[in-house]
Amino acid sequence: MLRLCTTRYALRTTAHTRIKLIGTFSTSAIRSSANRAVVFAEKGNPAEVLRVKSYDPIPPPPPDCVNVRFRLSPINPSDINVVQGVYPASPMQMQLSGEDVFVGGNEGLAEVVEVGGDVQGLRKGDWVVSGKAQTGTWSSLRALRAEDLIKLPAGQLSEVNAATITASRERL
């Protein structure tokens, strides 16, 4: 069952641009029907530009894609650098519910929830990670090209290990 996190938080930066997450977190076994993403419309101080945005349900995937639900998506220093605009790579801008935004997150564990008609080698329930940088993993549900995903072996990794495996590409 998908664990959802509800939180009140604040991101605070220090003079040395370290980020401190302040707040409380709780989990729930209740599945939410709302799709949400942590987004930013412009680069800058994460405490000022990051926000949570709800977005419309996504349609069935195109033939070469799969719809995935992210189970865990970590926050790494490089993710913060991307939001600040000092990291060499940037996410692609996308449209969520009529607004052009960037979705944060470079790595995370996703579960395949729907498979496009031409996709081979992936099925509903498979765990995958992105083999492509700046995927926008801080979202609940996304359509991604199957060729950009790496299928993980069933039952061999914990959720936490799987979600962070792409931080060290040599582990793949």
mmCIF file of N, CA and C in Angstrom, residues 70-139:
data_model
loop_
_atom_site.group_PDB
_atom_site.id
_atom_site.type_symbol
_atom_site.label_atom_id
_atom_site.label_comp_id
_atom_site.label_asym_id
_atom_site.label_seq_id
_atom_site.Cartn_x
_atom_site.Cartn_y
_atom_site.Cartn_z
ATOM 1 N N PHE A 70 5.380 7.319 -7.848
ATOM 2 C CA PHE A 70 6.602 7.349 -7.042
ATOM 3 C C PHE A 70 6.289 6.941 -5.614
ATOM 4 N N ARG A 71 7.061 5.984 -5.120
ATOM 5 C CA ARG A 71 6.905 5.478 -3.754
ATOM 6 C C ARG A 71 7.778 6.263 -2.784
ATOM 7 N N LEU A 72 9.016 6.530 -3.173
ATOM 8 C CA LEU A 72 9.964 7.292 -2.353
ATOM 9 C C LEU A 72 10.833 8.137 -3.266
ATOM 10 N N SER A 73 11.040 9.388 -2.885
ATOM 11 C CA SER A 73 11.898 10.291 -3.647
ATOM 12 C C SER A 73 12.733 11.111 -2.676
ATOM 13 N N PRO A 74 14.028 10.838 -2.592
ATOM 14 C CA PRO A 74 14.865 11.554 -1.631
ATOM 15 C C PRO A 74 15.156 12.986 -2.059
ATOM 16 N N ILE A 75 15.658 13.751 -1.121
ATOM 17 C CA ILE A 75 16.145 15.107 -1.387
ATOM 18 C C ILE A 75 17.650 15.077 -1.163
ATOM 19 N N ASN A 76 18.400 15.357 -2.203
ATOM 20 C CA ASN A 76 19.852 15.375 -2.133
ATOM 21 C C ASN A 76 20.367 16.802 -2.274
ATOM 22 N N PRO A 77 21.601 17.057 -1.834
ATOM 23 C CA PRO A 77 22.170 18.399 -2.019
ATOM 24 C C PRO A 77 22.127 18.854 -3.476
ATOM 25 N N SER A 78 22.336 17.936 -4.415
ATOM 26 C CA SER A 78 22.283 18.330 -5.825
ATOM 27 C C SER A 78 20.882 18.782 -6.228
ATOM 28 N N ASP A 79 19.842 18.197 -5.632
ATOM 29 C CA ASP A 79 18.471 18.638 -5.914
ATOM 30 C C ASP A 79 18.278 20.086 -5.487
ATOM 31 N N ILE A 80 18.819 20.426 -4.328
ATOM 32 C CA ILE A 80 18.723 21.805 -3.834
ATOM 33 C C ILE A 80 19.496 22.734 -4.762
ATOM 34 N N ASN A 81 20.680 22.292 -5.219
ATOM 35 C CA ASN A 81 21.468 23.105 -6.155
ATOM 36 C C ASN A 81 20.724 23.340 -7.463
ATOM 37 N N VAL A 82 19.965 22.353 -7.924
ATOM 38 C CA VAL A 82 19.155 22.522 -9.137
ATOM 39 C C VAL A 82 18.124 23.625 -8.919
ATOM 40 N N VAL A 83 17.429 23.581 -7.793
ATOM 41 C CA VAL A 83 16.416 24.603 -7.490
ATOM 42 C C VAL A 83 17.071 25.982 -7.414
ATOM 43 N N GLN A 84 18.261 26.047 -6.834
ATOM 44 C CA GLN A 84 18.976 27.319 -6.713
ATOM 45 C C GLN A 84 19.489 27.825 -8.055
ATOM 46 N N GLY A 85 19.613 26.937 -9.032
ATOM 47 C CA GLY A 85 20.111 27.335 -10.346
ATOM 48 C C GLY A 85 21.616 27.254 -10.481
ATOM 49 N N VAL A 86 22.296 26.573 -9.566
ATOM 50 C CA VAL A 86 23.759 26.492 -9.616
ATOM 51 C C VAL A 86 24.254 25.111 -10.060
ATOM 52 N N TYR A 87 23.363 24.199 -10.317
ATOM 53 C CA TYR A 87 23.747 22.862 -10.772
ATOM 54 C C TYR A 87 23.829 22.875 -12.297
ATOM 55 N N PRO A 88 24.785 22.143 -12.898
ATOM 56 C CA PRO A 88 24.952 22.202 -14.354
ATOM 57 C C PRO A 88 23.746 21.711 -15.162
ATOM 58 N N ALA A 89 22.982 20.771 -14.635
ATOM 59 C CA ALA A 89 21.828 20.238 -15.369
ATOM 60 C C ALA A 89 20.537 20.824 -14.804
ATOM 61 N N SER A 90 19.581 21.023 -15.677
ATOM 62 C CA SER A 90 18.278 21.552 -15.252
ATOM 63 C C SER A 90 17.168 20.613 -15.697
ATOM 64 N N PRO A 91 16.087 20.554 -14.920
ATOM 65 C CA PRO A 91 14.947 19.754 -15.375
ATOM 66 C C PRO A 91 14.250 20.446 -16.538
ATOM 67 N N MET A 92 13.521 19.661 -17.305
ATOM 68 C CA MET A 92 12.720 20.249 -18.377
ATOM 69 C C MET A 92 11.465 20.854 -17.773
ATOM 70 N N GLN A 93 11.079 21.986 -18.301
ATOM 71 C CA GLN A 93 9.845 22.600 -17.841
ATOM 72 C C GLN A 93 8.672 21.779 -18.381
ATOM 73 N N MET A 94 7.643 21.626 -17.559
ATOM 74 C CA MET A 94 6.460 20.888 -17.989
ATOM 75 C C MET A 94 5.211 21.649 -17.572
ATOM 76 N N GLN A 95 4.110 21.243 -18.111
ATOM 77 C CA GLN A 95 2.859 21.903 -17.774
ATOM 78 C C GLN A 95 2.036 20.991 -16.872
ATOM 79 N N LEU A 96 1.684 21.516 -15.699
ATOM 80 C CA LEU A 96 0.807 20.807 -14.772
ATOM 81 C C LEU A 96 -0.420 21.666 -14.538
ATOM 82 N N SER A 97 -1.552 21.145 -14.877
ATOM 83 C CA SER A 97 -2.827 21.857 -14.702
ATOM 84 C C SER A 97 -2.756 23.280 -15.240
ATOM 85 N N GLY A 98 -2.198 23.417 -16.443
ATOM 86 C CA GLY A 98 -2.184 24.699 -17.126
ATOM 87 C C GLY A 98 -1.081 25.650 -16.718
ATOM 88 N N GLU A 99 -0.147 25.226 -15.885
ATOM 89 C CA GLU A 99 0.937 26.101 -15.435
ATOM 90 C C GLU A 99 2.286 25.487 -15.806
ATOM 91 N N ASP A 100 3.175 26.315 -16.384
ATOM 92 C CA ASP A 100 4.525 25.861 -16.702
ATOM 93 C C ASP A 100 5.370 25.886 -15.443
ATOM 94 N N VAL A 101 5.899 24.719 -15.052
ATOM 95 C CA VAL A 101 6.697 24.590 -13.830
ATOM 96 C C VAL A 101 7.823 23.581 -14.061
ATOM 97 N N PHE A 102 8.778 23.599 -13.154
ATOM 98 C CA PHE A 102 9.793 22.560 -13.060
ATOM 99 C C PHE A 102 9.391 21.666 -11.896
ATOM 100 N N VAL A 103 9.495 20.357 -12.074
ATOM 101 C CA VAL A 103 9.243 19.414 -10.985
ATOM 102 C C VAL A 103 10.601 18.979 -10.455
ATOM 103 N N GLY A 104 10.801 19.128 -9.157
ATOM 104 C CA GLY A 104 12.080 18.777 -8.551
ATOM 105 C C GLY A 104 12.277 17.275 -8.451
ATOM 106 N N GLY A 105 13.499 16.907 -8.125
ATOM 107 C CA GLY A 105 13.821 15.514 -7.846
ATOM 108 C C GLY A 105 14.543 14.814 -8.968
ATOM 109 N N ASN A 106 15.682 14.247 -8.616
ATOM 110 C CA ASN A 106 16.521 13.581 -9.601
ATOM 111 C C ASN A 106 16.487 12.065 -9.473
ATOM 112 N N GLU A 107 16.099 11.555 -8.329
ATOM 113 C CA GLU A 107 16.065 10.108 -8.161
ATOM 114 C C GLU A 107 14.891 9.712 -7.293
ATOM 115 N N GLY A 108 14.517 8.461 -7.403
ATOM 116 C CA GLY A 108 13.410 7.959 -6.606
ATOM 117 C C GLY A 108 12.962 6.605 -7.104
ATOM 118 N N LEU A 109 12.232 5.932 -6.263
ATOM 119 C CA LEU A 109 11.678 4.621 -6.588
ATOM 120 C C LEU A 109 10.240 4.795 -7.052
ATOM 121 N N ALA A 110 9.937 4.227 -8.213
ATOM 122 C CA ALA A 110 8.579 4.288 -8.750
ATOM 123 C C ALA A 110 8.060 2.875 -8.992
ATOM 124 N N GLU A 111 6.745 2.765 -8.962
ATOM 125 C CA GLU A 111 6.072 1.506 -9.270
ATOM 126 C C GLU A 111 5.245 1.700 -10.533
ATOM 127 N N VAL A 112 5.377 0.790 -11.470
ATOM 128 C CA VAL A 112 4.610 0.855 -12.712
ATOM 129 C C VAL A 112 3.140 0.604 -12.385
ATOM 130 N N VAL A 113 2.270 1.530 -12.824
ATOM 131 C CA VAL A 113 0.834 1.370 -12.583
ATOM 132 C C VAL A 113 0.040 1.148 -13.870
ATOM 133 N N GLU A 114 0.630 1.488 -15.018
ATOM 134 C CA GLU A 114 -0.045 1.270 -16.298
ATOM 135 C C GLU A 114 1.013 1.238 -17.395
ATOM 136 N N VAL A 115 0.843 0.338 -18.353
ATOM 137 C CA VAL A 115 1.855 0.110 -19.383
ATOM 138 C C VAL A 115 1.290 0.452 -20.759
ATOM 139 N N GLY A 116 2.059 1.229 -21.538
ATOM 140 C CA GLY A 116 1.685 1.539 -22.912
ATOM 141 C C GLY A 116 1.729 0.299 -23.790
ATOM 142 N N GLY A 117 0.961 0.309 -24.867
ATOM 143 C CA GLY A 117 0.781 -0.868 -25.714
ATOM 144 C C GLY A 117 2.030 -1.425 -26.364
ATOM 145 N N ASP A 118 3.041 -0.600 -26.633
ATOM 146 C CA ASP A 118 4.258 -1.073 -27.301
ATOM 147 C C ASP A 118 5.386 -1.420 -26.333
ATOM 148 N N VAL A 119 5.164 -1.261 -25.050
ATOM 149 C CA VAL A 119 6.225 -1.479 -24.057
ATOM 150 C C VAL A 119 6.403 -2.972 -23.805
ATOM 151 N N GLN A 120 7.657 -3.402 -23.832
ATOM 152 C CA GLN A 120 7.992 -4.792 -23.533
ATOM 153 C C GLN A 120 8.942 -4.804 -22.340
ATOM 154 N N GLY A 121 8.833 -5.811 -21.498
ATOM 155 C CA GLY A 121 9.756 -5.977 -20.391
ATOM 156 C C GLY A 121 9.348 -5.290 -19.100
ATOM 157 N N LEU A 122 8.267 -4.542 -19.105
ATOM 158 C CA LEU A 122 7.750 -3.920 -17.888
ATOM 159 C C LEU A 122 6.282 -4.281 -17.746
ATOM 160 N N ARG A 123 5.867 -4.469 -16.504
ATOM 161 C CA ARG A 123 4.452 -4.749 -16.253
ATOM 162 C C ARG A 123 4.017 -4.052 -14.970
ATOM 163 N N LYS A 124 2.725 -3.989 -14.793
ATOM 164 C CA LYS A 124 2.160 -3.358 -13.609
ATOM 165 C C LYS A 124 2.748 -4.008 -12.355
ATOM 166 N N GLY A 125 3.165 -3.160 -11.405
ATOM 167 C CA GLY A 125 3.741 -3.644 -10.157
ATOM 168 C C GLY A 125 5.259 -3.659 -10.130
ATOM 169 N N ASP A 126 5.914 -3.588 -11.297
ATOM 170 C CA ASP A 126 7.379 -3.566 -11.322
ATOM 171 C C ASP A 126 7.910 -2.305 -10.653
ATOM 172 N N TRP A 127 9.025 -2.449 -9.957
ATOM 173 C CA TRP A 127 9.736 -1.299 -9.396
ATOM 174 C C TRP A 127 10.758 -0.835 -10.416
ATOM 175 N N VAL A 128 10.819 0.478 -10.607
ATOM 176 C CA VAL A 128 11.753 1.064 -11.570
ATOM 177 C C VAL A 128 12.389 2.318 -10.988
ATOM 178 N N VAL A 129 13.559 2.648 -11.532
ATOM 179 C CA VAL A 129 14.212 3.928 -11.275
ATOM 180 C C VAL A 129 14.529 4.531 -12.632
ATOM 181 N N SER A 130 14.736 5.822 -12.652
ATOM 182 C CA SER A 130 15.032 6.482 -13.915
ATOM 183 C C SER A 130 16.518 6.387 -14.230
ATOM 184 N N GLY A 131 16.814 6.078 -15.465
ATOM 185 C CA GLY A 131 18.189 6.094 -15.935
ATOM 186 C C GLY A 131 18.548 7.431 -16.543
ATOM 187 N N LYS A 132 17.635 8.367 -16.490
ATOM 188 C CA LYS A 132 17.812 9.690 -17.082
ATOM 189 C C LYS A 132 17.839 10.725 -15.961
ATOM 190 N N ALA A 133 18.716 11.695 -16.074
ATOM 191 C CA ALA A 133 18.828 12.738 -15.051
ATOM 192 C C ALA A 133 17.639 13.702 -15.114
ATOM 193 N N GLN A 134 17.356 14.314 -13.979
ATOM 194 C CA GLN A 134 16.335 15.365 -13.851
ATOM 195 C C GLN A 134 14.960 14.892 -14.320
ATOM 196 N N THR A 135 14.523 13.783 -13.776
ATOM 197 C CA THR A 135 13.245 13.186 -14.169
ATOM 198 C C THR A 135 12.043 13.886 -13.545
ATOM 199 N N GLY A 136 12.238 14.579 -12.433
ATOM 200 C CA GLY A 136 11.100 15.185 -11.740
ATOM 201 C C GLY A 136 10.415 14.169 -10.851
ATOM 202 N N THR A 137 11.188 13.582 -9.952
ATOM 203 C CA THR A 137 10.681 12.500 -9.107
ATOM 204 C C THR A 137 9.874 12.980 -7.911
ATOM 205 N N TRP A 138 9.850 14.268 -7.658
ATOM 206 C CA TRP A 138 9.063 14.778 -6.531
ATOM 207 C C TRP A 138 7.608 14.954 -6.968
ATOM 208 N N SER A 139 7.046 13.915 -7.506
ATOM 209 C CA SER A 139 5.654 13.933 -7.960
ATOM 210 C C SER A 139 5.027 12.592 -7.617
#
